[in-house]
Short mmCIF file of C-alpha atoms and ligand atoms in Angstrom, two decimals:
data_model
loop_
_atom_site.label_atom_id
_atom_site.label_comp_id
_atom_site.label_asym_id
_atom_site.label_seq_id
_atom_site.Cartn_x
_atom_site.Cartn_y
_atom_site.Cartn_z
CA UNK A 1 77.86 21.56 125.41
CA UNK A 2 77.75 20.13 128.94
CA UNK A 3 80.62 17.67 129.25
CA UNK A 4 81.15 15.23 132.12
CA UNK A 5 84.61 13.79 132.82
CA UNK A 6 84.81 10.85 135.21
CA UNK A 7 88.19 10.72 136.97
CA UNK A 8 90.93 13.33 137.23
CA UNK A 9 94.14 11.62 136.14
CA UNK A 10 96.60 11.99 133.28
CA UNK A 11 94.02 11.41 130.54
CA UNK A 12 91.52 13.91 131.98
CA UNK A 13 94.28 16.51 132.31
CA UNK A 14 95.21 16.16 128.61
CA UNK A 15 91.55 16.46 127.62
CA UNK A 16 90.71 19.46 129.79
CA UNK A 17 93.91 21.38 129.04
CA UNK A 18 93.04 21.29 125.34
CA UNK A 19 89.43 22.40 125.89
CA UNK A 20 89.82 24.83 128.79
CA UNK A 21 89.53 27.95 126.62
CA UNK A 22 86.46 26.72 124.75
CA UNK A 23 82.89 27.51 125.71
CA UNK A 24 81.99 24.02 126.86
CA UNK A 25 80.85 23.57 130.46
CA UNK A 26 83.08 20.86 131.93
CA UNK A 27 82.24 18.90 135.11
CA UNK A 28 84.84 16.60 136.66
CA UNK A 29 83.57 13.80 138.90
CA UNK A 30 86.48 12.44 140.96
CA UNK A 31 85.99 9.81 143.64
CA UNK A 32 88.84 11.06 145.87
CA UNK A 33 88.34 13.71 148.49
CA UNK A 34 90.70 16.18 146.79
CA UNK A 35 93.15 16.43 143.95
CA UNK A 36 96.11 15.17 145.99
CA UNK A 37 94.63 12.04 147.49
CA UNK A 38 93.38 10.17 144.47
CA UNK A 39 94.58 6.66 143.75
CA UNK A 40 98.26 5.93 143.10
CA UNK A 41 99.35 6.59 139.58
CA UNK A 42 102.34 7.90 137.73
CA UNK A 43 101.27 11.51 138.18
CA UNK A 44 101.25 11.01 141.93
CA UNK A 45 104.16 8.60 142.17
CA UNK A 46 107.53 8.58 140.36
CA UNK A 47 106.66 10.71 137.31
CA UNK A 48 108.81 9.27 134.60
CA UNK A 49 107.57 10.59 131.27
CA UNK A 50 108.55 9.44 127.81
CA UNK A 51 108.27 10.32 124.18
CA UNK A 52 108.34 7.09 122.21
CA UNK A 53 106.61 5.51 119.25
CA UNK A 54 107.12 1.98 120.59
CA UNK A 55 106.07 2.04 124.24
CA UNK A 56 103.49 3.58 126.50
CA UNK A 57 100.41 2.44 124.64
CA UNK A 58 98.94 0.62 121.67
CA UNK A 59 97.70 3.61 119.71
CA UNK A 60 99.30 6.17 117.49
CA UNK A 61 100.01 9.39 119.38
CA UNK A 62 102.10 11.58 117.04
CA UNK A 63 105.50 12.35 118.53
CA UNK A 64 104.90 16.12 118.43
CA UNK A 65 101.72 15.64 120.52
CA UNK A 66 103.67 13.51 123.01
CA UNK A 67 106.32 16.22 123.21
CA UNK A 68 103.64 18.85 123.87
CA UNK A 69 102.34 16.71 126.74
CA UNK A 70 105.83 16.44 128.25
CA UNK A 71 106.44 20.19 127.86
CA UNK A 72 103.12 20.87 129.56
CA UNK A 73 104.04 18.86 132.68
CA UNK A 74 107.60 20.21 132.87
CA UNK A 75 106.30 23.78 132.49
CA UNK A 76 104.24 23.30 135.67
CA UNK A 77 107.37 22.70 137.75
CA UNK A 78 108.92 25.53 139.73
CA UNK A 79 111.97 26.87 137.82
CA UNK A 80 114.29 25.54 140.52
CA UNK A 81 112.76 22.03 140.32
CA UNK A 82 113.04 22.00 136.54
CA UNK A 83 116.82 21.89 137.00
CA UNK A 84 116.63 18.60 138.91
CA UNK A 85 114.63 16.79 136.22
CA UNK A 86 116.79 13.98 134.86
CA UNK A 87 116.48 13.64 131.13
CA UNK A 88 118.08 11.71 128.29
CA UNK A 89 117.59 9.29 125.44
CA UNK A 90 117.59 5.57 125.93
CA UNK A 91 119.33 3.64 123.20
CA UNK A 92 119.96 6.14 120.51
CA UNK A 93 122.11 4.49 117.86
CA UNK A 94 125.26 6.08 119.32
CA UNK A 95 124.80 4.39 122.70
CA UNK A 96 127.64 2.05 123.60
CA UNK A 97 125.01 -0.36 124.93
CA UNK A 98 122.93 -0.57 121.76
CA UNK A 99 125.15 -3.13 120.01
CA UNK A 100 125.86 -5.05 123.25
CA UNK A 101 122.16 -5.68 123.82
CA UNK A 102 121.37 -6.17 120.16
CA UNK A 103 123.99 -8.88 119.73
CA UNK A 104 122.51 -10.84 122.67
CA UNK A 105 119.11 -10.88 120.92
CA UNK A 106 117.51 -7.97 122.78
CA UNK A 107 115.46 -5.26 121.14
CA UNK A 108 116.66 -1.98 122.71
CA UNK A 109 113.65 0.35 123.01
CA UNK A 110 114.37 3.89 121.92
CA UNK A 111 112.74 6.74 123.83
CA UNK A 112 113.33 10.22 125.16
CA UNK A 113 112.62 10.41 128.86
CA UNK A 114 112.30 12.85 131.76
CA UNK A 115 112.23 11.77 135.41
CA UNK A 116 110.49 14.26 137.70
CA UNK A 117 110.41 12.25 140.95
CA UNK A 118 107.63 11.47 143.41
CA UNK A 119 108.49 14.41 145.65
CA UNK A 120 107.94 17.00 142.87
CA UNK A 121 104.66 15.70 141.48
CA UNK A 122 102.44 17.32 144.10
CA UNK A 123 103.34 20.80 142.91
CA UNK A 124 102.55 19.92 139.28
CA UNK A 125 99.10 18.67 140.26
CA UNK A 126 98.56 21.75 142.40
CA UNK A 127 99.34 24.11 139.51
CA UNK A 128 97.21 22.20 137.02
CA UNK A 129 94.34 22.16 139.50
CA UNK A 130 94.70 25.87 140.31
CA UNK A 131 94.60 26.77 136.62
CA UNK A 132 91.56 24.61 135.85
CA UNK A 133 89.55 25.29 139.00
CA UNK A 134 89.70 29.08 138.69
CA UNK A 135 88.02 29.02 135.26
CA UNK A 136 84.29 29.71 135.23
CA UNK A 137 83.52 26.88 132.79
CA UNK A 138 85.35 24.12 134.73
CA UNK A 139 83.77 22.58 137.83
CA UNK A 140 85.39 20.02 140.13
CA UNK A 141 83.22 17.63 142.15
CA UNK A 142 85.24 15.56 144.62
CA UNK A 143 83.98 12.57 146.64
CA UNK A 144 81.93 11.61 143.60
CA UNK A 145 82.48 7.97 142.81
CA UNK A 146 80.55 7.10 139.69
CA UNK A 147 78.94 3.68 140.10
CA UNK A 148 77.18 3.45 136.75
CA UNK A 149 76.27 5.32 133.62
CA UNK A 150 73.27 5.16 131.30
CA UNK A 151 72.68 6.30 127.73
CA UNK A 152 69.25 7.86 127.34
CA UNK A 153 68.49 9.36 123.93
CA UNK A 154 71.23 11.87 123.17
CA UNK A 155 72.13 12.31 126.86
CA UNK A 156 74.40 10.31 129.15
CA UNK A 157 73.69 9.97 132.86
CA UNK A 158 76.41 9.41 135.47
CA UNK A 159 75.19 7.95 138.76
CA UNK A 160 76.75 7.58 142.19
CA UNK A 161 75.31 6.63 145.54
CA UNK A 162 74.05 10.14 146.28
CA UNK A 163 74.00 11.89 142.91
CA UNK A 164 72.78 11.67 139.35
CA UNK A 165 74.05 14.04 136.62
CA UNK A 166 73.07 14.39 132.98
CA UNK A 167 75.53 15.36 130.23
CA UNK A 168 75.52 15.91 126.47
CA UNK A 169 78.89 14.21 126.26
CA UNK A 170 80.57 11.93 128.80
CA UNK A 171 84.26 11.03 128.98
CA UNK A 172 85.27 8.05 131.11
CA UNK A 173 88.86 8.57 132.33
CA UNK A 174 89.04 6.35 135.41
CA UNK A 175 92.42 4.66 134.77
CA UNK A 176 93.16 1.13 135.84
CA UNK A 177 91.81 1.70 139.35
CA UNK A 178 88.36 2.34 137.89
CA UNK A 179 88.09 -1.12 136.35
CA UNK A 180 84.89 -1.96 138.29
CA UNK A 181 83.00 0.86 136.61
CA UNK A 182 84.32 -0.02 133.16
CA UNK A 183 83.42 -3.68 133.74
CA UNK A 184 79.88 -2.71 134.67
CA UNK A 185 79.50 -0.52 131.56
CA UNK A 186 80.98 -3.08 129.16
CA UNK A 187 78.90 -5.92 130.62
CA UNK A 188 75.79 -3.96 129.67
CA UNK A 189 77.33 -2.71 126.41
CA UNK A 190 79.50 -5.59 125.15
CA UNK A 191 79.53 -3.85 121.74
CA UNK A 192 82.06 -1.42 123.28
CA UNK A 193 84.74 -4.11 123.70
CA UNK A 194 87.16 -4.42 120.82
CA UNK A 195 89.63 -6.97 122.27
CA UNK A 196 91.65 -8.04 125.29
CA UNK A 197 93.78 -11.13 125.75
CA UNK A 198 96.94 -9.89 127.49
CA UNK A 199 98.42 -9.57 130.96
CA UNK A 200 102.06 -8.91 131.89
CA UNK A 201 103.30 -10.97 134.83
CA UNK A 202 106.72 -11.02 136.46
CA UNK A 203 108.85 -9.77 139.31
CA UNK A 204 110.42 -6.58 140.65
CA UNK A 205 114.20 -7.00 140.61
CA UNK A 206 116.42 -5.15 143.07
CA UNK A 207 120.19 -4.87 143.11
CA UNK A 208 122.86 -2.46 144.35
CA UNK A 209 123.21 0.82 142.44
CA UNK A 210 126.88 0.12 141.77
CA UNK A 211 126.01 -3.03 139.78
CA UNK A 212 124.12 -0.98 137.19
CA UNK A 213 125.74 2.40 137.73
CA UNK A 214 127.25 2.74 134.25
CA UNK A 215 124.00 2.12 132.38
CA UNK A 216 121.97 4.16 134.89
CA UNK A 217 124.33 7.05 134.32
CA UNK A 218 124.09 6.78 130.57
CA UNK A 219 120.34 6.47 130.16
CA UNK A 220 118.61 6.32 133.58
CA UNK A 221 115.83 4.15 132.16
CA UNK A 222 116.94 1.15 130.12
CA UNK A 223 114.19 -0.64 128.30
CA UNK A 224 114.89 -3.85 126.44
CA UNK A 225 112.73 -6.66 125.12
CA UNK A 226 113.68 -10.27 124.42
CA UNK A 227 111.74 -13.02 122.70
CA UNK A 228 112.72 -16.00 124.84
CA UNK A 229 112.86 -19.69 123.89
CA UNK A 230 109.38 -20.25 125.35
CA UNK A 231 108.02 -17.81 122.76
CA UNK A 232 107.13 -15.29 125.48
CA UNK A 233 108.41 -11.74 125.20
CA UNK A 234 110.10 -10.51 128.39
CA UNK A 235 110.94 -6.86 129.01
CA UNK A 236 112.36 -4.48 131.59
CA UNK A 237 110.06 -1.75 132.82
CA UNK A 238 110.23 1.21 135.19
CA UNK A 239 113.89 1.35 136.21
CA UNK A 240 114.40 3.24 139.49
CA UNK A 241 118.02 4.12 140.29
CA UNK A 242 118.43 4.76 144.05
CA UNK A 243 114.75 3.93 144.34
CA UNK A 244 112.42 1.98 146.54
CA UNK A 245 110.19 -1.03 146.11
CA UNK A 246 106.58 -0.49 147.19
CA UNK A 247 103.38 -2.49 147.46
CA UNK A 248 100.60 -1.78 144.99
CA UNK A 249 97.23 -2.24 146.68
CA UNK A 250 94.17 -3.64 144.97
CA UNK A 251 90.89 -4.34 146.77
CA UNK A 252 91.54 -8.05 147.18
CA UNK A 253 95.29 -8.55 146.67
CA UNK A 254 98.64 -6.75 146.68
CA UNK A 255 101.39 -6.73 144.09
CA UNK A 256 104.73 -5.00 143.93
CA UNK A 257 105.93 -1.85 142.17
CA UNK A 258 108.78 0.67 142.43
CA UNK A 259 109.46 4.40 142.41
CA UNK A 260 112.16 6.93 143.13
CA UNK A 261 112.47 10.50 144.32
CA UNK A 262 114.19 13.18 142.27
CA UNK A 263 117.31 13.03 144.46
CA UNK A 264 117.21 9.27 145.10
CA UNK A 265 116.37 7.65 148.41
CA UNK A 266 118.32 4.38 148.66
CA UNK A 267 121.47 2.64 147.44
CA UNK A 268 119.55 0.13 145.34
CA UNK A 269 118.16 0.15 141.82
CA UNK A 270 114.92 -1.66 141.07
CA UNK A 271 113.13 -2.49 137.83
CA UNK A 272 110.34 -4.79 136.71
CA UNK A 273 110.96 -7.89 134.62
CA UNK A 274 107.67 -8.65 132.92
CA UNK A 275 106.55 -11.52 130.77
CA UNK A 276 103.78 -10.75 128.31
CA UNK A 277 101.16 -13.49 128.53
CA UNK A 278 98.61 -13.71 125.72
CA UNK A 279 95.70 -16.10 125.66
CA UNK A 280 93.61 -17.57 122.91
CA UNK A 281 90.02 -18.78 122.95
CA UNK A 282 88.19 -20.05 124.91
CA UNK A 283 89.99 -18.24 127.75
CA UNK A 284 89.11 -14.57 127.87
CA UNK A 285 89.86 -13.39 131.42
CA UNK A 286 93.49 -12.19 131.56
CA UNK A 287 92.62 -9.92 134.50
CA UNK A 288 91.33 -12.95 136.40
CA UNK A 289 94.52 -14.87 135.60
CA UNK A 290 96.79 -12.07 136.89
CA UNK A 291 94.62 -11.51 139.95
CA UNK A 292 94.61 -15.24 140.74
CA UNK A 293 98.41 -15.48 140.62
CA UNK A 294 98.73 -12.30 142.70
CA UNK A 295 96.40 -13.77 145.30
CA UNK A 296 98.40 -17.00 145.35
CA UNK A 297 101.57 -15.05 146.20
CA UNK A 298 99.66 -13.28 149.01
CA UNK A 299 98.26 -16.57 150.35
CA UNK A 300 101.77 -18.06 150.50
CA UNK A 301 103.09 -14.86 152.07
CA UNK A 302 100.40 -15.05 154.77
CA UNK A 303 98.36 -11.91 154.04
CA UNK A 304 98.71 -8.66 152.15
CA UNK A 305 102.40 -9.27 151.46
CA UNK A 306 104.59 -10.34 148.58
CA UNK A 307 107.26 -13.03 148.34
CA UNK A 308 110.93 -12.08 148.40
CA UNK A 309 113.69 -14.41 147.19
CA UNK A 310 117.34 -14.11 146.25
CA UNK A 311 118.22 -14.76 142.63
CA UNK A 312 120.36 -17.79 143.50
CA UNK A 313 117.58 -19.42 145.53
CA UNK A 314 115.14 -18.69 142.71
CA UNK A 315 117.45 -20.51 140.28
CA UNK A 316 117.77 -23.46 142.67
CA UNK A 317 114.04 -23.44 143.57
CA UNK A 318 114.88 -23.19 147.27
CA UNK A 319 112.98 -21.07 149.78
CA UNK A 320 115.13 -18.10 150.78
CA UNK A 321 115.88 -18.24 154.50
CA UNK A 322 118.59 -15.62 154.72
CA UNK A 323 119.35 -12.54 152.63
CA UNK A 324 122.85 -11.63 151.45
CA UNK A 325 124.42 -8.27 150.85
CA UNK A 326 121.45 -6.52 149.25
CA UNK A 327 119.10 -4.94 151.80
CA UNK A 328 115.44 -4.83 150.69
CA UNK A 329 113.97 -1.34 150.36
CA UNK A 330 110.43 -2.67 150.84
CA UNK A 331 109.69 -2.49 154.59
CA UNK A 332 109.78 -5.84 156.38
CA UNK A 333 106.05 -5.98 157.01
CA UNK A 334 105.45 -6.01 153.22
CA UNK A 335 107.18 -9.29 152.37
CA UNK A 336 107.93 -12.81 153.50
CA UNK A 337 111.03 -14.76 152.45
CA UNK A 338 109.88 -17.60 150.22
CA UNK A 339 110.06 -19.37 146.88
CA UNK A 340 108.64 -17.63 143.82
CA UNK A 341 108.66 -20.95 141.94
CA UNK A 342 105.61 -21.93 143.99
CA UNK A 343 103.71 -18.98 142.51
CA UNK A 344 104.68 -18.40 138.89
CA UNK A 345 103.91 -20.93 136.15
CA UNK A 346 107.01 -22.69 134.76
CA UNK A 347 106.72 -21.04 131.37
CA UNK A 348 107.09 -17.65 133.05
CA UNK A 349 109.95 -18.63 135.41
CA UNK A 350 111.89 -20.21 132.53
CA UNK A 351 111.39 -17.08 130.41
CA UNK A 352 112.48 -14.78 133.24
CA UNK A 353 115.57 -16.89 133.98
CA UNK A 354 116.68 -16.79 130.34
CA UNK A 355 116.12 -13.03 130.32
CA UNK A 356 118.23 -12.41 133.44
CA UNK A 357 121.03 -14.70 132.25
CA UNK A 358 121.22 -12.90 128.90
CA UNK A 359 120.97 -9.51 130.59
CA UNK A 360 123.94 -10.44 132.76
CA UNK A 361 126.09 -10.96 129.64
CA UNK A 362 125.71 -7.23 129.03
CA UNK A 363 125.55 -6.09 132.68
CA UNK A 364 127.32 -8.76 134.76
CA UNK A 365 126.06 -7.47 138.13
CA UNK A 366 122.50 -8.35 137.17
CA UNK A 367 123.12 -12.02 138.02
CA UNK A 368 124.75 -11.59 141.45
CA UNK A 369 123.38 -14.46 143.56
CA UNK A 370 122.06 -12.26 146.36
CA UNK A 371 120.13 -9.84 144.12
CA UNK A 372 116.49 -9.67 145.16
CA UNK A 373 113.30 -10.72 143.40
CA UNK A 374 109.86 -9.67 144.65
CA UNK A 375 106.77 -11.49 143.38
CA UNK A 376 104.61 -10.69 141.82
CA UNK A 377 104.46 -7.61 139.67
CA UNK A 378 101.58 -7.51 137.26
CA UNK A 379 100.42 -5.08 134.60
CA UNK A 380 96.81 -5.44 133.66
CA UNK A 381 95.62 -4.27 130.28
CA UNK A 382 92.06 -3.07 130.31
CA UNK A 383 89.67 -4.28 127.65
CA UNK A 384 90.30 -2.35 124.46
CA UNK A 385 87.32 -0.08 123.95
CA UNK A 386 85.89 0.78 120.57
CA UNK A 387 85.35 4.54 120.87
CA UNK A 388 83.48 4.75 117.57
CA UNK A 389 80.36 3.05 118.92
CA UNK A 390 78.79 6.12 120.51
CA UNK A 391 79.22 9.76 119.54
CA UNK A 392 78.65 11.05 123.10
CA UNK A 393 80.35 8.39 125.26
CA UNK A 394 84.15 8.10 125.07
CA UNK A 395 86.83 6.29 127.07
CA UNK A 396 90.32 7.80 127.34
CA UNK A 397 93.58 6.78 128.99
CA UNK A 398 94.32 3.45 130.63
CA UNK A 399 90.67 2.50 131.12
CA UNK A 400 90.27 2.52 127.34
CA UNK A 401 92.86 -0.26 127.07
CA UNK A 402 94.85 1.77 124.54
CA UNK A 403 97.37 3.48 126.88
CA UNK A 404 99.74 2.53 129.70
CA UNK A 405 101.64 5.72 130.47
CA UNK A 406 101.26 9.36 131.42
CA UNK A 407 102.26 10.63 127.98
CA UNK A 408 99.96 8.31 126.08
CA UNK A 409 97.02 8.80 128.49
CA UNK A 410 97.33 12.60 128.37
CA UNK A 411 97.94 12.47 124.61
CA UNK A 412 94.80 10.36 124.18
CA UNK A 413 92.78 12.96 126.08
CA UNK A 414 94.30 15.75 124.03
CA UNK A 415 93.51 14.02 120.72
CA UNK A 416 89.88 13.50 121.75
CA UNK A 417 89.56 17.16 122.74
CA UNK A 418 91.14 18.23 119.44
CA UNK A 419 88.54 16.17 117.57
CA UNK A 420 85.80 18.05 119.45
CA UNK A 421 87.27 21.39 118.42
CA UNK A 422 87.13 20.54 114.71
C1 FAD B 501 102.70 3.17 141.13
C2 FAD B 501 102.61 3.60 139.69
C3 FAD B 501 103.65 4.29 139.13
C4 FAD B 501 103.58 4.68 137.79
N1 FAD B 501 104.64 5.37 137.27
C5 FAD B 501 104.56 5.81 136.00
C6 FAD B 501 105.59 6.60 135.46
O1 FAD B 501 106.58 6.90 136.13
N2 FAD B 501 105.49 7.02 134.17
C7 FAD B 501 104.39 6.73 133.38
O2 FAD B 501 104.36 7.16 132.22
N3 FAD B 501 103.39 5.99 133.88
C8 FAD B 501 103.43 5.53 135.16
N4 FAD B 501 102.41 4.81 135.66
C9 FAD B 501 101.23 4.57 134.78
C10 FAD B 501 100.42 5.90 134.69
O3 FAD B 501 100.16 6.35 136.00
C11 FAD B 501 99.10 5.67 133.98
O4 FAD B 501 99.35 5.11 132.71
C12 FAD B 501 98.33 7.00 133.82
O5 FAD B 501 98.21 7.70 135.05
C13 FAD B 501 96.96 6.71 133.26
O6 FAD B 501 96.20 7.88 133.28
P1 FAD B 501 94.62 7.80 133.43
O7 FAD B 501 94.11 9.18 133.42
O8 FAD B 501 94.10 6.82 132.45
O9 FAD B 501 94.36 7.15 134.87
P2 FAD B 501 94.78 7.73 136.32
O10 FAD B 501 95.89 8.68 136.17
O11 FAD B 501 94.95 6.52 137.17
O12 FAD B 501 93.49 8.54 136.79
C14 FAD B 501 92.25 7.93 137.01
C15 FAD B 501 91.46 8.77 138.00
O13 FAD B 501 90.10 8.30 138.04
C16 FAD B 501 89.66 8.26 139.40
N5 FAD B 501 88.57 7.26 139.46
C17 FAD B 501 88.69 5.91 139.34
N6 FAD B 501 87.47 5.33 139.38
C18 FAD B 501 86.56 6.32 139.55
C19 FAD B 501 85.13 6.36 139.64
N7 FAD B 501 84.39 5.23 139.60
N8 FAD B 501 84.51 7.55 139.80
C20 FAD B 501 85.25 8.72 139.86
N9 FAD B 501 86.61 8.75 139.77
C21 FAD B 501 87.26 7.56 139.60
C22 FAD B 501 90.90 7.89 140.19
O14 FAD B 501 90.78 8.28 141.54
C23 FAD B 501 91.99 8.65 139.43
O15 FAD B 501 92.17 9.94 139.97
C24 FAD B 501 102.44 4.38 137.00
C25 FAD B 501 101.38 3.68 137.58
C26 FAD B 501 101.45 3.29 138.90
C27 FAD B 501 100.29 2.54 139.49
#
């Protein structure tokens, strides 16, 4: 069978790894110029991988499949680099923090995790690429941005500006950055959309390492959820000890994100505080809502920048004019000092405030007045795709709306490939 795979990210890797020894002819169409320069994602930046039944996606990926995915990535590291991978379990029942968080109303999220670090990810990609590209049945085509697809009889066509390819079976694996293509396909095939009504909106929080040192040492990544008085669920996400805050670039706005190297690169820890926002009819454009708020923060910041505020000024709804002891790790040209209360709706600011106050009862340093808040951080959920509609057109990974992490995206690809082998 001639199989086309659009995009070479975590989901495509899981899919191809499982099928590489089969007789299928696999063609990968990737819009970037080579394997190293494709759009930012967790397999090019940070590389924190988890095995968890409660986070990383909204589908069931059996834990043993998740573990196989993790083992696969770790096995691609040089033996020396494997030693520097930080690993542990967040919130197993023996953790001293479990009861502290639980008694404050938090749900501690249990997961096994491995942190590889931005600086080590290049070599993983290189090894995966070398393995795949030297096989006679696997063909990479770079600089191939797919603009549209078409179902004709039992074939699927993928089209770009200067190419048109026909496949027996097409896998769309374009991640979140490929949302324009997915939008185009689902507008023409609305029957593919199962549901979507969610966007996560919040801030990136930054504070000195020493304020969170004990919990960082115990579990590196602490994930907790809280149902706040507003009814919104707020959670921590992507904790980066000794990490850096970075901008995340979209075509028409910027948001904020964070990452860290394997050996650490600053004296600050950053993590996201995200508020899950769900809508009901008639509103059905959560992406538009998140994009609109992101743009508002950029407009107030005077360009492709985010707003930075101290925690105390945020509480007092005052524009920050001077920073305190915590030095921002985001370079100065990426932010403007301002007031996040002018950007985020009250229901979100109230939820975030309650979350931070309760968090500080467990980790007091979280509420230091000069801790930093960057706005906004947003996590878009793609439309959930119904993969049962067509037997020869499938969506895997984040663009399917069912995954949000490396493990789940790769696991999704692997499960699809396993179903083809049956
Ligand atoms: C800054 C950042 C840090 C992250 N850190 C982590 C982390 O530490 N741990 C974790 O588990 N998750 C992390 N994530 C999330 C994780 O990266 C994703 O969940 C995962 O990569 C999704 O895999 P995917 O294959 O669906 O998409 P991706 O890995 O994003 O791959 C999609 C590929 O498709 C290509 N593409 C897009 N559109 C087209 C098109 N039209 N034609 C051809 N090619 C196209 C892109 O160039 C890209 O190579 C992070 C995300 C970001 C943005």
